[in-house]
Amino acid sequence: MQPIHVGLLGLGTVGGGTLTVLQQNAAEIARRAGREIIVSHASSRSLRMAPEALNRVTIMDDPFQLVVQPEVDIVVELIGGCTPARELVLQAIAQGKHVVTANKALIALHGNEIFAAAQQHGVTVAFEAAVAGGIPIIKAVREGLAANHIEWMAGIINGTGNFILTEMRDKGRDFAEVLQEAQALGYAEADPTFDVEGVDAAHKLTILAALAFGIPLQFSACYTEGIGQVQRQDVSNAARLGYRIKQLAFTRKTPRGIELRVHPTLIPEKCLLANVDGVMNAVLAQGDMVGQTLHYGPGAGALPTASSVVADIIEVARTLTTDPHNRVPHLAFQPSELADIPVLPMAEVTTAYYLRLTAQNKPGVLAAVADILGEAGISIKAMFQQEPESGTCEVPLVMLTHPVQERQMNAALGRISDLPDIADDIVRLRVESLR
Ligand code: HSE
């Protein structure tokens, strides 16, 4: 059989990793794919690869020339971002080329358009590496769990954010210093605010929700909150209450709509997901037939991500001769079967809460807070107050509540922050039991 020719757009962390995997495991990959897979062309702004790795590769300055090369069968987009990635991918599709991408922003924001174009041209766009790096989670949700109604999914799907929270908790390290290390290790996005603000996780969650519930990709409806507000005292308060703080990406189908949200969350420390540390990622999926399945592995880094990219290349190579209408649908459900279920605004989402208030240490303050919560129908599940540090009359007041609708909690917190003896900077984190 003729070899498959791959054109690589981007030779950065993941592009370089992909070249390494394809070259190092070439024989094993050919055994699996049924034919040789060769990187014939590559385009990159800077060449950091060893020259011998690029011996048989034609380097092109213009990526738009690469996507129209007649001998390229599969275009692998690893440049990231939406511009010019969107145009390049659409041009490749228009040329009848299959596409593999690790670009979560591209899929979350432009996936609906890209998949429609791919369907029109009878080509496949594969994106396993876009979510959770080396974990084959797209395949698991799209195929392995296809018998189920997926009820909810909870994921730690940003390696950088998880690495930062873990180092802060275990070693008391400083946020900025750990972020710098994550950048040096190649985990962080080109713009690391995407990692710490939860945007990267929101891109990935948007994709997972579409696959789980058969809805179009709706990144703009995803609620996102970063980890910058998490302080070391909240991490230790959470531990005292039997929880860990994770940047959780959570999506659930409710009778009123879909919850789609990324925010720092307290989860029970006994839960496996709470013990996913460092750059590791994990996705917990609740299906009505299977129950819970947990998918765990490295969420970032050159070779783990390249492992997913190459799996997609092999999959595309295997399906080249199949009828385009009988391939696995891009978004798991047949395109005509996508559902028009609304994404719920956060005010309508119900969760339990962790609250940390800074109160003046005087009589009646706790009673006033408890009154407001009681009047709002919010029940306190656990509570403690720490002794004031010497020389101050402010005390941290920490509580866990039972589940309540966010609208009710917002109204109560508005009233609490108006109390003269409560400081304005109330810390409010959501809690998920994941049961
Ligand atoms: N910046 C991402 C992360 C890379 O840290 O998870 C993998 O998508």
Coordinates of C-alpha atoms and ligand atoms in Angstrom, one line a residue:
M1 CA 0.0 0.0 0.0
Q2 CA 1.1 3.6 -0.7
P3 CA 2.3 5.4 2.4
I4 CA 0.2 8.2 3.9
H5 CA 1.7 11.6 3.6
V6 CA 1.2 14.0 6.5
G7 CA 1.7 17.8 6.3
L8 CA 2.5 19.3 9.7
L9 CA 1.4 22.9 10.4
G10 CA 3.6 23.9 13.4
L11 CA 6.7 22.3 14.8
G12 CA 6.5 23.7 18.4
T13 CA 6.0 21.6 21.5
V14 CA 3.3 19.3 20.1
G15 CA 4.4 19.5 16.4
G16 CA 7.9 18.4 17.5
G17 CA 6.4 15.7 19.7
T18 CA 4.3 14.4 16.8
L19 CA 7.3 14.2 14.5
T20 CA 9.2 12.3 17.2
V21 CA 6.4 9.8 17.8
L22 CA 5.9 9.2 14.1
Q23 CA 9.6 8.6 13.5
Q24 CA 10.4 6.7 16.7
N25 CA 7.4 4.4 16.5
A26 CA 7.2 4.2 12.7
A27 CA 7.2 0.4 12.5
E28 CA 4.6 -0.2 15.2
I29 CA 2.4 2.6 13.7
A30 CA 2.6 1.0 10.3
R31 CA 1.6 -2.4 11.7
R32 CA -1.5 -0.7 13.2
A33 CA -2.4 1.5 10.3
G34 CA -1.7 -1.0 7.6
R35 CA 0.6 1.4 5.8
E36 CA 3.5 3.7 6.4
I37 CA 2.8 7.2 7.7
I38 CA 5.4 9.8 6.7
V39 CA 5.7 13.5 7.4
S40 CA 6.3 14.7 3.9
H41 CA 5.8 18.5 4.5
A42 CA 6.0 20.9 7.5
S43 CA 5.6 24.5 8.0
S44 CA 6.8 26.4 11.1
R45 CA 7.7 29.9 12.1
S46 CA 10.9 28.7 13.8
L47 CA 12.8 25.4 13.3
R48 CA 13.9 24.0 16.7
M49 CA 14.1 20.4 15.6
A50 CA 17.4 18.6 15.1
P51 CA 18.2 18.7 11.3
E52 CA 18.3 14.9 11.0
A53 CA 14.7 14.7 12.2
L54 CA 13.7 16.9 9.2
N55 CA 15.8 15.0 6.6
R56 CA 12.9 13.7 4.5
V57 CA 10.6 16.6 5.2
T58 CA 10.0 19.5 2.8
I59 CA 9.9 22.7 4.8
M60 CA 7.5 25.3 3.5
D61 CA 7.5 28.9 4.6
D62 CA 3.9 29.5 3.7
P63 CA 1.3 27.2 5.5
F64 CA -1.3 28.1 2.9
Q65 CA 0.9 26.5 0.3
L66 CA 1.2 23.4 2.5
V67 CA -2.5 22.8 2.7
V68 CA -2.9 22.7 -1.1
Q69 CA 0.1 20.3 -1.7
P70 CA -1.4 17.5 -3.9
E71 CA 0.8 14.8 -2.2
V72 CA -0.4 15.7 1.3
D73 CA -3.2 13.3 2.5
I74 CA -3.7 14.5 6.0
V75 CA -3.1 18.1 7.3
V76 CA -2.1 18.2 11.0
E77 CA -2.8 21.6 12.5
L78 CA -0.7 22.2 15.6
I79 CA -0.2 26.0 15.5
G80 CA -2.9 26.8 18.0
G81 CA -5.2 29.8 18.2
C82 CA -8.0 30.6 15.7
T83 CA -6.1 32.8 13.2
P84 CA -4.9 31.6 10.8
A85 CA -5.8 28.1 12.0
R86 CA -9.4 28.4 11.0
E87 CA -8.6 29.5 7.4
L88 CA -6.0 26.9 7.0
V89 CA -8.3 24.1 8.2
L90 CA -11.2 25.3 6.0
Q91 CA -8.8 25.5 3.0
A92 CA -7.5 22.0 3.7
I93 CA -11.0 20.6 3.9
A94 CA -12.0 22.4 0.7
Q95 CA -9.0 20.6 -1.0
G96 CA -10.5 17.3 0.2
K97 CA -7.8 16.7 2.8
H98 CA -8.5 15.1 6.2
V99 CA -7.5 17.2 9.2
V100 CA -6.1 16.3 12.6
T101 CA -5.9 19.1 15.1
A102 CA -5.0 19.5 18.8
N103 CA -6.6 23.0 18.8
K104 CA -9.3 23.2 21.4
A105 CA -10.0 26.9 20.9
L106 CA -10.5 26.3 17.2
I107 CA -12.9 23.4 17.8
A108 CA -14.8 25.1 20.7
L109 CA -15.3 28.4 18.8
H110 CA -15.4 27.3 15.1
G111 CA -16.1 23.5 15.3
N112 CA -19.8 23.8 14.1
E113 CA -18.6 25.5 10.9
I114 CA -15.6 23.2 10.4
F115 CA -17.6 20.0 10.9
A116 CA -20.3 21.2 8.5
A117 CA -17.6 21.9 5.9
A118 CA -16.0 18.5 6.5
Q119 CA -19.3 16.8 6.1
Q120 CA -19.9 18.6 2.8
H121 CA -16.5 17.6 1.5
G122 CA -16.6 14.0 2.9
V123 CA -13.5 14.4 5.0
T124 CA -12.8 13.8 8.7
V125 CA -11.6 16.3 11.2
A126 CA -10.1 14.5 14.2
F127 CA -9.4 16.3 17.5
E128 CA -8.5 13.8 20.2
A129 CA -5.6 15.9 21.4
A130 CA -7.8 18.9 21.9
V131 CA -9.1 17.6 25.3
A132 CA -7.1 16.2 28.1
G133 CA -3.8 15.8 26.2
G134 CA -2.9 12.1 26.2
I135 CA -6.1 10.7 27.6
P136 CA -8.3 9.2 24.8
I137 CA -11.4 10.9 26.2
I138 CA -13.0 11.9 22.8
K139 CA -13.0 8.3 21.7
A140 CA -14.2 7.1 25.1
V141 CA -17.2 9.5 25.1
R142 CA -18.0 9.3 21.4
E143 CA -17.7 5.5 21.1
G144 CA -17.0 3.7 24.3
L145 CA -20.0 5.3 26.2
A146 CA -22.3 5.4 23.2
A147 CA -24.9 3.1 24.8
N148 CA -25.5 5.6 27.6
H149 CA -27.4 8.8 28.4
I150 CA -24.5 10.8 29.8
E151 CA -25.9 12.5 32.9
W152 CA -22.9 14.6 33.9
M153 CA -19.2 14.9 33.4
A154 CA -16.6 16.5 35.7
G155 CA -13.0 17.0 34.7
I156 CA -9.7 18.3 35.7
I157 CA -8.8 19.2 32.2
N158 CA -6.2 22.0 32.5
G159 CA -2.8 20.6 33.5
T160 CA -1.2 23.9 34.2
G161 CA -3.9 25.0 36.6
N162 CA -3.9 21.7 38.4
F163 CA -0.1 21.8 38.6
I164 CA -0.2 25.2 40.2
L165 CA -2.9 24.3 42.7
T166 CA -1.0 21.1 43.6
E167 CA 2.3 22.8 44.2
M168 CA 0.6 25.6 46.2
R169 CA -1.0 22.9 48.4
D170 CA 1.8 20.5 48.8
K171 CA 4.8 22.7 48.9
G172 CA 3.4 26.1 49.8
R173 CA 4.9 27.5 46.6
D174 CA 4.0 30.9 45.1
F175 CA 1.4 31.1 42.3
A176 CA 3.6 33.1 39.9
E177 CA 6.7 31.0 40.4
V178 CA 4.8 27.7 39.7
L179 CA 3.2 29.2 36.6
Q180 CA 6.6 30.1 35.3
E181 CA 7.7 26.5 35.8
A182 CA 4.6 25.2 33.9
Q183 CA 5.5 27.5 31.0
A184 CA 9.1 26.3 31.0
L185 CA 7.8 22.6 30.9
G186 CA 5.7 23.4 27.9
Y187 CA 2.4 22.8 29.7
A188 CA 1.0 26.4 29.5
E189 CA -0.8 28.0 26.6
A190 CA 0.9 30.7 24.6
D191 CA -1.2 33.1 26.6
P192 CA -1.1 31.5 30.1
T193 CA -4.1 33.6 31.3
F194 CA -6.1 31.0 29.3
D195 CA -4.9 28.4 31.8
V196 CA -5.4 30.4 35.0
E197 CA -8.6 32.1 34.0
G198 CA -10.2 28.7 33.1
V199 CA -10.6 29.6 29.4
D200 CA -8.6 26.6 28.2
A201 CA -10.7 24.3 30.4
A202 CA -13.8 26.0 29.1
H203 CA -12.8 25.2 25.5
K204 CA -12.3 21.6 26.4
L205 CA -15.5 21.4 28.4
T206 CA -17.5 22.9 25.5
I207 CA -16.3 20.0 23.4
L208 CA -17.0 17.3 26.0
A209 CA -20.6 18.7 26.6
A210 CA -21.3 18.6 22.8
L211 CA -20.1 15.0 22.6
A212 CA -22.0 14.0 25.8
F213 CA -25.4 15.5 25.1
G214 CA -25.5 15.8 21.3
I215 CA -25.7 19.6 21.3
P216 CA -23.8 22.1 19.1
L217 CA -20.6 23.6 20.4
Q218 CA -21.5 26.7 22.5
F219 CA -18.3 28.1 24.0
S220 CA -19.8 31.6 24.6
A221 CA -22.4 30.0 27.0
C222 CA -19.7 28.4 29.2
Y223 CA -19.3 30.1 32.6
T224 CA -15.7 30.5 33.5
E225 CA -13.9 31.6 36.8
G226 CA -10.1 31.4 37.3
I227 CA -8.0 30.1 40.1
G228 CA -6.3 33.4 40.9
Q229 CA -8.7 34.0 43.8
V230 CA -7.8 30.8 45.6
Q231 CA -5.7 31.5 48.6
R232 CA -3.6 29.2 50.7
Q233 CA -5.9 29.6 53.7
D234 CA -8.8 28.4 51.6
V235 CA -6.8 25.3 50.6
S236 CA -6.2 24.5 54.2
N237 CA -9.7 25.3 55.3
A238 CA -11.0 23.0 52.6
A239 CA -8.6 20.3 53.9
R240 CA -10.0 20.8 57.5
L241 CA -13.5 20.2 56.1
G242 CA -12.5 17.1 54.2
Y243 CA -12.2 18.6 50.7
R244 CA -9.7 19.6 48.1
I245 CA -9.9 22.6 45.8
K246 CA -9.7 21.8 42.1
Q247 CA -10.3 23.8 39.0
L248 CA -13.3 21.7 38.0
A249 CA -14.9 21.7 34.6
F250 CA -18.4 20.5 35.1
T251 CA -21.4 19.8 32.8
R252 CA -24.7 18.3 33.6
K253 CA -28.0 17.7 31.8
T254 CA -30.9 18.9 33.9
P255 CA -34.6 19.0 33.0
R256 CA -34.3 22.8 32.5
G257 CA -31.1 22.8 30.5
I258 CA -27.4 22.1 30.4
E259 CA -25.0 23.3 33.1
L260 CA -21.7 24.3 31.6
R261 CA -19.2 25.7 34.0
V262 CA -15.5 25.9 35.0
H263 CA -14.6 27.3 38.4
P264 CA -12.5 26.4 41.5
T265 CA -14.5 23.8 43.3
L266 CA -14.3 21.9 46.6
I267 CA -14.6 18.2 46.0
P268 CA -14.5 15.5 48.7
E269 CA -10.9 14.4 49.4
K270 CA -11.9 10.7 49.3
C271 CA -13.1 11.1 45.7
L272 CA -10.5 9.8 43.2
L273 CA -10.8 13.1 41.2
A274 CA -9.6 15.0 44.3
N275 CA -6.3 13.0 44.1
V276 CA -5.5 13.9 40.5
D277 CA -2.4 16.0 41.0
G278 CA 0.2 18.0 39.1
V279 CA -0.1 18.1 35.3
M280 CA -2.3 15.0 35.3
N281 CA -5.9 15.3 34.0
A282 CA -8.9 13.2 34.7
V283 CA -12.5 13.1 33.5
L284 CA -15.3 11.4 35.5
A285 CA -18.3 10.6 33.4
Q286 CA -21.7 9.4 34.8
G287 CA -23.7 7.3 32.4
D288 CA -27.1 5.9 33.1
M289 CA -26.1 2.4 32.2
V290 CA -22.4 2.1 33.1
G291 CA -22.5 4.3 36.2
Q292 CA -19.2 6.3 36.7
T293 CA -16.1 5.8 34.6
L294 CA -12.9 7.7 35.4
H295 CA -10.4 8.5 32.6
Y296 CA -6.9 9.5 33.9
G297 CA -3.6 10.5 32.3
P298 CA -1.2 13.3 31.4
G299 CA -3.1 16.4 30.3
A300 CA -0.3 18.3 28.6
G301 CA 3.3 17.9 27.4
A302 CA 4.8 17.2 24.0
L303 CA 4.8 13.4 23.8
P304 CA 1.4 12.7 25.7
T305 CA -0.4 15.2 23.4
A306 CA 1.5 13.8 20.3
S307 CA 0.3 10.3 21.4
S308 CA -3.3 11.5 20.8
V309 CA -2.4 13.4 17.6
V310 CA -0.8 10.3 16.1
A311 CA -3.8 8.1 17.2
D312 CA -6.0 10.4 15.2
I313 CA -3.6 10.2 12.2
I314 CA -3.8 6.4 12.4
E315 CA -7.5 6.5 12.7
V316 CA -7.9 8.7 9.7
A317 CA -5.5 6.4 7.7
R318 CA -7.7 3.5 8.5
T319 CA -10.9 5.2 7.5
L320 CA -9.6 6.6 4.2
T321 CA -11.4 4.0 2.2
T322 CA -14.7 4.0 4.1
D323 CA -18.0 5.6 3.1
P324 CA -17.9 9.2 4.6
H325 CA -21.5 8.9 5.7
N326 CA -20.8 5.8 7.8
R327 CA -17.8 7.2 9.8
V328 CA -18.2 8.1 13.5
P329 CA -19.9 11.5 13.6
H330 CA -17.7 14.4 14.6
L331 CA -19.8 15.3 17.5
A332 CA -20.8 11.8 18.5
F333 CA -24.5 12.1 17.3
Q334 CA -25.7 12.3 13.7
P335 CA -25.5 16.0 12.6
S336 CA -29.3 16.0 12.0
E337 CA -29.9 14.8 15.5
L338 CA -28.2 17.6 17.5
A339 CA -30.6 18.8 20.2
D340 CA -31.6 22.4 20.9
I341 CA -31.3 22.3 24.7
P342 CA -30.5 25.6 26.4
V343 CA -27.4 26.2 28.5
L344 CA -28.5 27.4 31.9
P345 CA -27.3 30.8 33.2
M346 CA -25.3 30.5 36.4
A347 CA -28.0 32.1 38.4
E348 CA -30.1 29.0 37.8
V349 CA -27.5 26.5 38.7
T350 CA -27.8 24.8 42.1
T351 CA -24.7 23.9 44.1
A352 CA -23.4 23.8 47.7
Y353 CA -21.0 26.5 48.7
Y354 CA -17.9 27.2 50.7
L355 CA -17.9 30.7 52.2
R356 CA -15.1 32.5 53.9
L357 CA -16.2 35.8 55.6
T358 CA -13.9 38.2 57.4
A359 CA -15.9 39.3 60.5
Q360 CA -15.3 41.7 63.4
N361 CA -14.9 39.7 66.5
K362 CA -17.9 41.1 68.4
P363 CA -21.3 39.8 69.7
G364 CA -24.1 39.3 67.3
V365 CA -22.1 39.2 64.0
L366 CA -22.4 35.5 63.5
A367 CA -26.1 35.6 64.4
A368 CA -26.7 38.4 61.8
V369 CA -25.0 36.3 59.1
A370 CA -27.0 33.1 60.2
D371 CA -30.2 35.1 60.1
I372 CA -29.7 36.3 56.5
L373 CA -28.8 32.8 55.4
G374 CA -31.8 31.3 57.2
E375 CA -34.2 33.9 55.6
A376 CA -32.8 33.0 52.2
G377 CA -33.5 29.3 52.8
I378 CA -29.8 28.5 52.9
S379 CA -28.9 25.8 55.3
I380 CA -25.4 25.6 56.9
K381 CA -23.8 22.2 56.8
A382 CA -20.5 22.9 58.6
M383 CA -18.9 25.9 60.2
F384 CA -15.8 27.1 62.1
Q385 CA -14.4 30.3 63.2
Q386 CA -10.7 30.8 63.7
E387 CA -9.2 32.7 66.7
P388 CA -8.2 36.2 65.7
E389 CA -4.5 36.7 65.2
S390 CA -3.0 38.8 68.0
G391 CA -3.4 42.5 67.4
T392 CA -6.5 42.2 65.1
C393 CA -10.2 41.9 65.9
E394 CA -11.0 40.3 62.5
V395 CA -11.8 36.6 62.4
P396 CA -12.2 34.3 59.4
L397 CA -15.6 32.7 59.5
V398 CA -15.7 29.5 57.3
M399 CA -18.9 27.7 56.3
L400 CA -20.2 25.0 54.0
T401 CA -23.8 25.2 52.9
H402 CA -26.2 22.7 51.6
P403 CA -27.1 23.1 47.9
V404 CA -28.9 26.3 46.9
Q405 CA -29.7 28.1 43.7
E406 CA -27.0 30.6 42.8
R407 CA -29.5 33.4 42.5
Q408 CA -30.5 32.9 46.2
M409 CA -26.9 32.7 47.3
N410 CA -26.0 35.9 45.4
A411 CA -28.9 37.8 47.0
A412 CA -27.9 36.6 50.5
L413 CA -24.2 37.4 50.0
G414 CA -25.3 40.9 48.8
R415 CA -27.1 41.4 52.1
I416 CA -24.2 39.9 54.2
S417 CA -21.6 42.1 52.6
D418 CA -23.8 45.1 53.5
L419 CA -23.4 44.2 57.2
P420 CA -21.1 46.8 58.9
D421 CA -19.1 44.1 60.6
I422 CA -18.4 41.9 57.6
A423 CA -15.6 42.9 55.1
D424 CA -16.5 43.1 51.5
D425 CA -14.1 40.5 50.2
I426 CA -16.3 37.4 50.8
V427 CA -14.7 34.3 49.3
R428 CA -17.3 32.0 47.7
L429 CA -16.4 28.7 46.1
R430 CA -18.7 26.1 44.8
V431 CA -18.8 22.5 46.2
E432 CA -19.6 19.3 44.2
S433 CA -20.1 16.0 45.9
L434 CA -19.7 14.1 42.5
R435 CA -22.1 11.4 43.7
Ligands
HSE1 N1 -2.3 24.4 28.5 C1 -2.9 23.2 28.5 C2 -2.9 22.6 29.9 C3 -2.2 22.3 27.5 O1 -2.2 23.0 30.7 O2 -3.7 21.7 30.1 C4 -3.0 21.1 27.2 O3 -4.2 21.4 26.5

